[in-house]
Amino acid sequence: MAEAFPTLFSGITLGPLTLRNRIAMAPLTRQMAEADGTPTDEMVAYYARRARGGLGLIITEGTYEQAAYQSRAYLSQPGITNDKQQAGWAKVMDAVHQHGCKIIVQLMHGGRVCDPRTLYGQPPVSASATQSGGWTLYTDNDYEKQIRNISGDWPKVTFPPARALTVEEIHAVADGFAAGAKRAVDAGADGVEVHGANGYLLWQFITPKTNLRTDEFGGSPENNVRFARLVGEKIRAAIGPDKLITLRLSQDGVDDFVGAWPGGVTYAKAIGQALKGSAYDALHWSSFNYLDNRDPADPTPMATVLRQASGLPLITNGGIADGPGAEAALTSGAADVVAIGRPIFAHPDWAYLVRSGVDYPWMDFDRKYVIRPPLDYAHAYPLGLVDPEWPQP
Ligand SMILES: Cc1cc2nc3c(=O)[nH]c(=O)nc-3n(C[C@H](O)[C@H](O)[C@H](O)COP(=O)(O)O)c2cc1C
């Protein structure tokens, strides 16, 4: 059978890791862990189900990597900070690997946008002493609103003022990332992704409007990425050369869905150049539409700019919903791998559905899916979509 999307379904080597195709599942927070951050059997089933759907790579949901420095951002967020959490992740890794899919753990630190209920009265930490303008709670769950003491259709969750990390603390937090990475690979992960996107701690350093520092960790694109580079280097020292390390970047934050870097493409170019020669094997562009770069002067997708400036392979995410869209991202020079978020959440067999060429009624999305999905997305999909002529892993 002729392959409809030959680039998408060709293998690729990213750093030390070879993937069977160029489809990655984007990181999606599900808040399905135990209250103590231990991954649940429900999570094992959820990830295994998507691995079975034919993906090349799974990037897990954002996972807190250290107990100190108010890293945890969400209730029921998984962690990778102790033996119990590590053992839970080991079950996820085993189940995913049984389906021929690779998996890396996304390590994240919430910084100034941690859910206040995870802070236990401590101030959140950030690049500088700033305060987030708040985060819209996408929920239709009245109980959730009641316990947060907020109301209305699109209520805002507010965050306490953050304090700036000292240089010593920056090094300690980077050590925490390395310890989490070591645990992730000891649990069987094929590597880790460092979360430098979407409004969380490393984004707060990379983004000029939240980084007001005047020391070596602020004030220029090179300085703004210095913390992310340090985290990468410490992780590489902890896990060695045989595991994948990626860095996720974005303009948006969870508290700023229309974020734009000052200087747009020019800033992206400088960030890409500043990441040359870093410990990262690949970069990952995060957005809701990778073609929307928000630079009125230059429409080049940020992923393309970063790919050229850094010389690193790009995992590109945002609004890629079907086979033609994925193939176009790859052949246009904007991506080496595509990361698909909501469509794979809703359609675990996304890869096989695309490859089969069936005309499939893709699901529309509701923004209020984080806490309580309005539909049971795990319903049965047509099986038997694996063509015997396709090369198997
Ligand atoms: C429910 C939900 C949870 C998310 N959780 C994470 C996360 O943990 N880490 C992360 O980097 N991005 C997270 N994102 C962003 C997605 O990875 C992705 O960037 C976004 O969904 C756009 O891609 P898509 O159009 O393929 O869905 C989340 C998005 C959604 C909708």
Short mmCIF file of C-alpha atoms and ligand atoms in Angstrom, two decimals:
data_model
loop_
_atom_site.label_atom_id
_atom_site.label_comp_id
_atom_site.label_asym_id
_atom_site.label_seq_id
_atom_site.Cartn_x
_atom_site.Cartn_y
_atom_site.Cartn_z
CA MET A 1 0.00 0.00 0.00
CA ALA A 2 1.35 3.43 -0.91
CA GLU A 3 2.10 5.57 2.07
CA ALA A 4 -0.12 8.68 2.05
CA PHE A 5 2.14 10.60 4.42
CA PRO A 6 5.65 9.32 3.71
CA THR A 7 7.55 11.82 5.85
CA LEU A 8 5.23 11.49 8.85
CA PHE A 9 5.59 7.72 8.84
CA SER A 10 9.33 7.59 8.29
CA GLY A 11 11.59 6.91 11.24
CA ILE A 12 13.90 9.54 12.69
CA THR A 13 16.82 9.70 15.06
CA LEU A 14 16.74 12.47 17.65
CA GLY A 15 20.00 12.61 19.54
CA PRO A 16 20.50 9.10 20.93
CA LEU A 17 16.92 7.98 20.28
CA THR A 18 15.39 6.43 17.16
CA LEU A 19 11.64 6.80 16.71
CA ARG A 20 9.52 4.56 14.47
CA ASN A 21 7.69 7.58 13.04
CA ARG A 22 7.52 11.34 13.53
CA ILE A 23 4.40 11.46 15.66
CA ALA A 24 4.78 12.51 19.28
CA MET A 25 2.03 12.87 21.83
CA ALA A 26 2.28 16.38 23.28
CA PRO A 27 2.42 16.71 27.06
CA LEU A 28 -1.10 16.95 28.53
CA THR A 29 -1.73 17.52 32.22
CA ARG A 30 -4.50 15.23 33.36
CA GLN A 31 -4.32 15.47 37.18
CA MET A 32 -4.84 11.73 37.49
CA ALA A 33 -2.07 10.95 40.01
CA GLU A 34 -2.57 10.11 43.68
CA ALA A 35 -2.68 13.10 46.02
CA ASP A 36 0.96 12.32 46.90
CA GLY A 37 2.03 12.52 43.23
CA THR A 38 2.28 8.78 42.60
CA PRO A 39 1.25 7.74 39.07
CA THR A 40 -1.89 5.59 39.12
CA ASP A 41 -2.91 2.46 37.24
CA GLU A 42 -5.38 4.70 35.43
CA MET A 43 -2.36 6.59 34.06
CA VAL A 44 -0.67 3.33 33.06
CA ALA A 45 -3.77 2.39 31.03
CA TYR A 46 -4.10 5.90 29.56
CA TYR A 47 -0.53 6.04 28.26
CA ALA A 48 -0.46 2.38 27.14
CA ARG A 49 -3.66 2.94 25.16
CA ARG A 50 -2.06 5.81 23.24
CA ALA A 51 1.20 3.91 22.71
CA ARG A 52 -0.89 1.10 21.22
CA GLY A 53 -2.33 3.65 18.78
CA GLY A 54 0.97 3.72 16.90
CA LEU A 55 2.81 6.80 18.20
CA GLY A 56 6.56 7.19 17.85
CA LEU A 57 7.04 9.10 21.11
CA ILE A 58 5.03 10.02 24.18
CA ILE A 59 5.97 13.14 26.10
CA THR A 60 4.31 12.78 29.48
CA GLU A 61 2.29 15.40 31.26
CA GLY A 62 4.26 18.01 33.21
CA THR A 63 5.72 16.29 36.27
CA TYR A 64 7.16 18.05 39.32
CA GLU A 65 10.78 17.12 39.74
CA GLN A 66 11.60 18.28 43.23
CA ALA A 67 9.85 18.60 46.54
CA ALA A 68 11.67 21.82 47.42
CA TYR A 69 11.19 25.31 45.97
CA GLN A 70 7.44 24.93 45.39
CA SER A 71 7.88 23.04 42.16
CA ARG A 72 4.46 21.34 42.16
CA ALA A 73 1.89 23.32 40.18
CA TYR A 74 -1.31 21.28 40.39
CA LEU A 75 -3.21 19.05 42.76
CA SER A 76 -3.02 15.41 41.65
CA GLN A 77 -0.07 16.26 39.43
CA PRO A 78 2.41 13.38 39.21
CA GLY A 79 5.87 13.84 40.68
CA ILE A 80 9.24 12.14 40.22
CA THR A 81 10.84 12.99 43.55
CA ASN A 82 10.84 9.77 45.58
CA ASP A 83 10.92 5.95 45.32
CA LYS A 84 7.14 5.58 45.41
CA GLN A 85 6.53 7.97 42.53
CA GLN A 86 9.42 6.40 40.60
CA ALA A 87 7.89 2.92 41.01
CA GLY A 88 4.57 4.24 39.68
CA TRP A 89 6.32 5.69 36.62
CA ALA A 90 8.17 2.40 36.05
CA LYS A 91 4.79 0.74 35.40
CA VAL A 92 3.92 3.44 32.85
CA MET A 93 7.27 3.02 31.07
CA ASP A 94 6.93 -0.78 30.88
CA ALA A 95 3.41 -0.60 29.50
CA VAL A 96 4.32 1.98 26.85
CA HIS A 97 7.47 0.14 25.75
CA GLN A 98 5.46 -3.04 25.23
CA HIS A 99 3.78 -1.24 22.33
CA GLY A 100 7.03 -0.20 20.63
CA CYS A 101 6.68 3.44 21.63
CA LYS A 102 9.33 5.61 23.28
CA ILE A 103 8.51 7.83 26.24
CA ILE A 104 10.15 10.81 27.92
CA VAL A 105 9.03 12.52 31.12
CA GLN A 106 8.31 16.23 31.01
CA LEU A 107 9.93 17.84 34.05
CA MET A 108 8.31 21.07 35.13
CA HIS A 109 8.54 23.65 37.85
CA GLY A 110 5.46 25.85 38.22
CA GLY A 111 7.23 29.01 39.37
CA ARG A 112 4.81 31.87 39.99
CA VAL A 113 1.73 30.12 38.55
CA CYS A 114 1.44 27.21 40.99
CA ASP A 115 -2.06 26.52 42.23
CA PRO A 116 -2.03 28.31 45.61
CA ARG A 117 -3.27 25.08 47.24
CA THR A 118 0.09 23.45 46.46
CA LEU A 119 2.10 26.19 48.18
CA TYR A 120 1.09 25.69 51.83
CA GLY A 121 1.51 29.40 52.50
CA GLN A 122 5.00 29.66 50.96
CA PRO A 123 5.52 32.36 48.32
CA PRO A 124 6.03 30.96 44.82
CA VAL A 125 9.45 31.49 43.23
CA SER A 126 10.24 33.14 39.90
CA ALA A 127 12.93 34.98 37.96
CA SER A 128 11.93 38.25 39.61
CA ALA A 129 9.53 39.48 42.25
CA THR A 130 6.42 39.65 40.06
CA GLN A 131 2.82 38.55 40.30
CA SER A 132 0.87 36.71 37.62
CA GLY A 133 -2.36 38.32 36.47
CA GLY A 134 -4.16 35.01 36.97
CA TRP A 135 -5.30 31.98 35.08
CA THR A 136 -8.74 31.19 33.67
CA LEU A 137 -10.27 28.08 35.18
CA TYR A 138 -11.76 26.00 32.40
CA THR A 139 -14.24 23.96 34.33
CA ASP A 140 -17.93 23.28 34.50
CA ASN A 141 -17.49 21.77 37.94
CA ASP A 142 -19.38 23.84 40.53
CA TYR A 143 -17.66 22.06 43.40
CA GLU A 144 -14.27 23.10 41.99
CA LYS A 145 -15.42 26.73 41.93
CA GLN A 146 -16.92 26.52 45.41
CA ILE A 147 -13.76 25.21 47.07
CA ARG A 148 -11.72 27.90 45.33
CA ASN A 149 -14.26 30.52 46.36
CA ILE A 150 -14.74 31.81 42.82
CA SER A 151 -17.79 31.99 40.57
CA GLY A 152 -19.00 32.82 37.07
CA ASP A 153 -18.52 31.21 33.70
CA TRP A 154 -14.79 31.86 33.14
CA PRO A 155 -13.48 32.47 36.65
CA LYS A 156 -9.89 33.49 37.27
CA VAL A 157 -7.57 31.77 39.69
CA THR A 158 -5.17 34.31 41.16
CA PHE A 159 -1.66 33.69 42.42
CA PRO A 160 0.27 35.21 45.30
CA PRO A 161 3.26 37.48 44.57
CA ALA A 162 6.42 35.56 43.72
CA ARG A 163 9.88 36.10 45.15
CA ALA A 164 13.03 36.07 43.02
CA LEU A 165 15.35 33.07 43.22
CA THR A 166 18.92 33.84 44.30
CA VAL A 167 21.78 32.61 42.12
CA GLU A 168 22.54 29.88 44.69
CA GLU A 169 18.91 28.80 44.56
CA ILE A 170 18.95 28.72 40.76
CA HIS A 171 21.76 26.18 40.96
CA ALA A 172 19.87 24.19 43.61
CA VAL A 173 16.71 24.13 41.48
CA ALA A 174 18.77 22.96 38.48
CA ASP A 175 20.18 20.17 40.70
CA GLY A 176 16.57 19.25 41.51
CA PHE A 177 15.80 18.92 37.79
CA ALA A 178 18.83 16.63 37.41
CA ALA A 179 17.72 14.45 40.34
CA GLY A 180 14.23 14.14 38.83
CA ALA A 181 15.73 13.25 35.44
CA LYS A 182 17.88 10.53 37.03
CA ARG A 183 14.81 9.04 38.67
CA ALA A 184 12.88 9.19 35.38
CA VAL A 185 15.52 7.22 33.48
CA ASP A 186 15.93 4.82 36.42
CA ALA A 187 12.18 4.21 36.06
CA GLY A 188 12.82 3.27 32.41
CA ALA A 189 12.19 6.54 30.56
CA ASP A 190 13.99 7.11 27.26
CA GLY A 191 14.85 10.62 28.37
CA VAL A 192 13.27 13.81 29.66
CA GLU A 193 11.82 17.03 28.41
CA VAL A 194 12.58 20.24 30.30
CA HIS A 195 9.51 22.46 30.41
CA GLY A 196 10.62 25.93 29.40
CA ALA A 197 7.21 26.89 28.00
CA ASN A 198 3.66 27.90 28.85
CA GLY A 199 4.21 30.32 31.70
CA TYR A 200 6.08 28.10 34.16
CA LEU A 201 9.39 28.79 35.91
CA LEU A 202 11.87 28.47 33.04
CA TRP A 203 9.51 30.39 30.73
CA GLN A 204 9.50 33.14 33.38
CA PHE A 205 13.27 33.39 32.89
CA ILE A 206 13.18 33.14 29.07
CA THR A 207 10.37 35.71 28.68
CA PRO A 208 11.59 39.33 28.98
CA LYS A 209 8.44 40.68 30.62
CA THR A 210 8.76 38.35 33.63
CA ASN A 211 12.56 38.39 33.83
CA LEU A 212 13.67 41.73 35.24
CA ARG A 213 17.02 40.48 36.51
CA THR A 214 20.23 42.41 36.01
CA ASP A 215 22.64 39.56 36.86
CA GLU A 216 23.90 36.83 34.51
CA PHE A 217 20.40 35.24 34.47
CA GLY A 218 18.60 38.20 32.89
CA GLY A 219 18.82 41.21 30.62
CA SER A 220 19.62 39.57 27.26
CA PRO A 221 18.47 36.53 25.28
CA GLU A 222 21.72 34.70 26.21
CA ASN A 223 21.23 35.46 29.90
CA ASN A 224 17.51 34.64 29.81
CA VAL A 225 18.24 31.08 28.58
CA ARG A 226 21.22 30.57 30.90
CA PHE A 227 19.06 28.82 33.53
CA ALA A 228 17.56 26.48 30.90
CA ARG A 229 21.06 25.70 29.61
CA LEU A 230 22.27 25.02 33.15
CA VAL A 231 19.36 22.63 33.75
CA GLY A 232 20.21 20.78 30.52
CA GLU A 233 23.88 20.48 31.45
CA LYS A 234 23.16 19.17 34.94
CA ILE A 235 20.66 16.67 33.55
CA ARG A 236 23.16 15.46 30.94
CA ALA A 237 25.77 14.95 33.67
CA ALA A 238 23.22 12.96 35.71
CA ILE A 239 21.82 10.70 32.97
CA GLY A 240 24.68 10.36 30.49
CA PRO A 241 24.77 10.55 26.69
CA ASP A 242 22.34 7.73 25.84
CA LYS A 243 19.07 9.44 26.75
CA LEU A 244 17.11 12.13 24.93
CA ILE A 245 16.87 15.62 26.45
CA THR A 246 14.51 18.16 24.87
CA LEU A 247 13.57 21.70 25.82
CA ARG A 248 10.04 23.01 25.30
CA LEU A 249 9.60 26.69 24.42
CA SER A 250 6.65 28.98 23.77
CA GLN A 251 5.50 32.56 23.66
CA ASP A 252 2.20 31.75 25.43
CA GLY A 253 1.74 31.13 29.10
CA VAL A 254 -1.20 29.56 30.91
CA ASP A 255 -1.80 33.05 32.30
CA ASP A 256 -1.16 34.73 28.93
CA PHE A 257 -2.68 33.00 25.91
CA VAL A 258 -1.70 35.80 23.50
CA GLY A 259 1.92 36.08 24.61
CA ALA A 260 4.38 37.54 22.11
CA TRP A 261 8.14 37.92 22.48
CA PRO A 262 9.28 41.53 22.08
CA GLY A 263 11.04 41.64 18.72
CA GLY A 264 9.23 38.47 17.65
CA VAL A 265 11.31 36.53 15.13
CA THR A 266 14.46 38.48 16.07
CA TYR A 267 14.14 37.35 19.69
CA ALA A 268 13.41 33.75 18.61
CA LYS A 269 16.56 33.80 16.47
CA ALA A 270 18.64 34.99 19.41
CA ILE A 271 17.14 32.31 21.68
CA GLY A 272 17.90 29.63 19.07
CA GLN A 273 21.49 30.84 18.72
CA ALA A 274 21.91 30.95 22.50
CA LEU A 275 20.88 27.28 22.66
CA LYS A 276 23.50 26.17 20.15
CA GLY A 277 25.98 23.83 21.75
CA SER A 278 23.72 23.25 24.75
CA ALA A 279 23.01 19.81 26.21
CA TYR A 280 19.64 19.60 24.42
CA ASP A 281 19.18 17.09 21.59
CA ALA A 282 16.07 18.82 20.27
CA LEU A 283 13.77 21.76 20.89
CA HIS A 284 9.99 21.56 21.13
CA TRP A 285 7.78 24.46 20.03
CA SER A 286 4.52 24.74 21.97
CA SER A 287 1.50 26.74 20.78
CA PHE A 288 -2.13 26.37 19.84
CA ASN A 289 -1.28 27.17 16.20
CA TYR A 290 2.33 26.86 15.11
CA LEU A 291 1.68 29.01 12.01
CA ASP A 292 0.63 31.99 14.15
CA ASN A 293 3.95 33.57 15.20
CA ARG A 294 2.45 36.93 16.31
CA ASP A 295 5.17 38.94 14.59
CA PRO A 296 3.55 41.47 12.23
CA ALA A 297 6.92 42.06 10.54
CA ASP A 298 7.84 38.46 9.66
CA PRO A 299 5.44 35.51 9.34
CA THR A 300 8.10 32.76 9.53
CA PRO A 301 6.88 30.18 12.05
CA MET A 302 8.87 30.37 15.29
CA ALA A 303 9.63 26.66 15.00
CA THR A 304 11.32 27.28 11.63
CA VAL A 305 13.28 30.20 13.08
CA LEU A 306 14.43 28.20 16.11
CA ARG A 307 15.33 25.20 13.96
CA GLN A 308 17.52 27.29 11.68
CA ALA A 309 19.11 29.38 14.42
CA SER A 310 19.89 26.52 16.81
CA GLY A 311 20.75 23.83 14.25
CA LEU A 312 18.72 21.47 16.45
CA PRO A 313 15.84 19.22 15.37
CA LEU A 314 12.42 20.64 16.16
CA ILE A 315 9.39 18.92 17.62
CA THR A 316 6.58 21.23 16.52
CA ASN A 317 3.21 21.50 18.17
CA GLY A 318 0.02 23.49 17.88
CA GLY A 319 -3.13 23.01 15.86
CA ILE A 320 -1.84 20.07 13.81
CA ALA A 321 -4.95 17.94 13.56
CA ASP A 322 -4.71 15.54 10.61
CA GLY A 323 -2.35 13.81 8.18
CA PRO A 324 -2.08 16.62 5.59
CA GLY A 325 -1.41 19.16 8.35
CA ALA A 326 1.29 17.00 9.90
CA GLU A 327 2.99 16.22 6.58
CA ALA A 328 2.96 19.93 5.64
CA ALA A 329 4.62 20.93 8.92
CA LEU A 330 7.38 18.40 8.27
CA THR A 331 8.00 19.15 4.60
CA SER A 332 7.86 22.95 5.03
CA GLY A 333 10.94 22.98 7.26
CA ALA A 334 8.98 23.84 10.41
CA ALA A 335 9.31 20.43 12.04
CA ASP A 336 11.30 17.22 12.26
CA VAL A 337 8.67 15.62 14.49
CA VAL A 338 5.09 16.79 15.09
CA ALA A 339 3.60 16.80 18.57
CA ILE A 340 -0.13 16.31 18.70
CA GLY A 341 -2.02 17.19 21.86
CA ARG A 342 -5.80 17.32 22.04
CA PRO A 343 -6.41 15.10 18.98
CA ILE A 344 -4.42 12.25 20.54
CA PHE A 345 -6.08 12.81 23.87
CA ALA A 346 -9.44 12.43 22.15
CA HIS A 347 -8.39 9.80 19.59
CA PRO A 348 -5.87 7.33 21.03
CA ASP A 349 -5.56 5.68 17.60
CA TRP A 350 -4.74 8.97 15.85
CA ALA A 351 -1.62 7.54 14.17
CA TYR A 352 -3.37 4.45 12.81
CA LEU A 353 -6.44 6.43 11.79
CA VAL A 354 -4.32 8.88 9.81
CA ARG A 355 -2.27 6.11 8.25
CA SER A 356 -5.34 4.13 7.21
CA GLY A 357 -6.69 7.10 5.27
CA VAL A 358 -10.23 6.55 6.62
CA ASP A 359 -12.45 9.60 6.57
CA TYR A 360 -12.80 10.00 10.31
CA PRO A 361 -15.13 12.35 12.19
CA TRP A 362 -12.52 14.12 14.31
CA MET A 363 -13.90 15.38 17.59
CA ASP A 364 -14.36 19.04 18.42
CA PHE A 365 -12.90 20.32 21.65
CA ASP A 366 -14.36 22.05 24.61
CA ARG A 367 -12.11 24.27 26.70
CA LYS A 368 -13.62 22.85 29.87
CA TYR A 369 -11.92 19.52 29.59
CA VAL A 370 -9.18 19.79 32.14
CA ILE A 371 -11.04 18.78 35.24
CA ARG A 372 -13.97 16.85 33.91
CA PRO A 373 -14.07 15.80 30.27
CA PRO A 374 -17.59 16.26 28.95
CA LEU A 375 -17.31 12.99 27.03
CA ASP A 376 -15.72 9.67 27.71
CA TYR A 377 -12.86 9.98 25.26
CA ALA A 378 -11.79 6.40 25.92
CA HIS A 379 -14.69 4.93 23.93
CA ALA A 380 -13.91 2.20 21.47
CA TYR A 381 -12.28 2.99 18.14
CA PRO A 382 -12.33 0.85 15.05
CA LEU A 383 -9.57 -1.66 15.49
CA GLY A 384 -7.84 -3.59 12.72
CA LEU A 385 -6.37 -0.43 11.27
CA VAL A 386 -2.87 -1.84 11.33
CA ASP A 387 -2.05 -2.74 7.75
CA PRO A 388 0.06 -5.91 7.57
CA GLU A 389 2.26 -4.25 4.92
CA TRP A 390 3.29 -1.39 7.19
CA PRO A 391 6.70 -1.85 8.68
CA GLN A 392 6.19 -2.70 12.31
CA PRO A 393 8.43 -1.50 15.12
C1 LIG B 1 -5.66 19.75 28.99
C2 LIG B 1 -4.32 20.23 28.56
C3 LIG B 1 -3.22 19.97 29.36
C4 LIG B 1 -1.95 20.41 28.97
N1 LIG B 1 -0.86 20.11 29.75
C5 LIG B 1 0.38 20.43 29.33
C6 LIG B 1 1.54 20.04 30.07
O1 LIG B 1 1.47 19.35 31.09
N2 LIG B 1 2.76 20.42 29.60
C7 LIG B 1 2.90 21.17 28.46
O2 LIG B 1 4.02 21.50 28.08
N3 LIG B 1 1.81 21.54 27.73
C8 LIG B 1 0.58 21.18 28.13
N4 LIG B 1 -0.51 21.51 27.36
C9 LIG B 1 -0.30 22.12 26.03
C10 LIG B 1 -0.29 21.05 24.95
O3 LIG B 1 0.88 20.26 25.05
C11 LIG B 1 -0.35 21.65 23.54
O4 LIG B 1 0.66 22.63 23.44
C12 LIG B 1 -1.69 22.27 23.20
O5 LIG B 1 -2.75 21.37 23.51
C13 LIG B 1 -1.77 22.65 21.72
O6 LIG B 1 -1.51 21.52 20.91
P1 LIG B 1 -2.72 20.75 20.13
O7 LIG B 1 -3.33 21.77 19.20
O8 LIG B 1 -2.06 19.63 19.41
O9 LIG B 1 -3.68 20.30 21.19
C14 LIG B 1 -1.79 21.12 27.76
C15 LIG B 1 -2.91 21.38 26.95
C16 LIG B 1 -4.16 20.94 27.34
C17 LIG B 1 -5.32 21.20 26.43
#
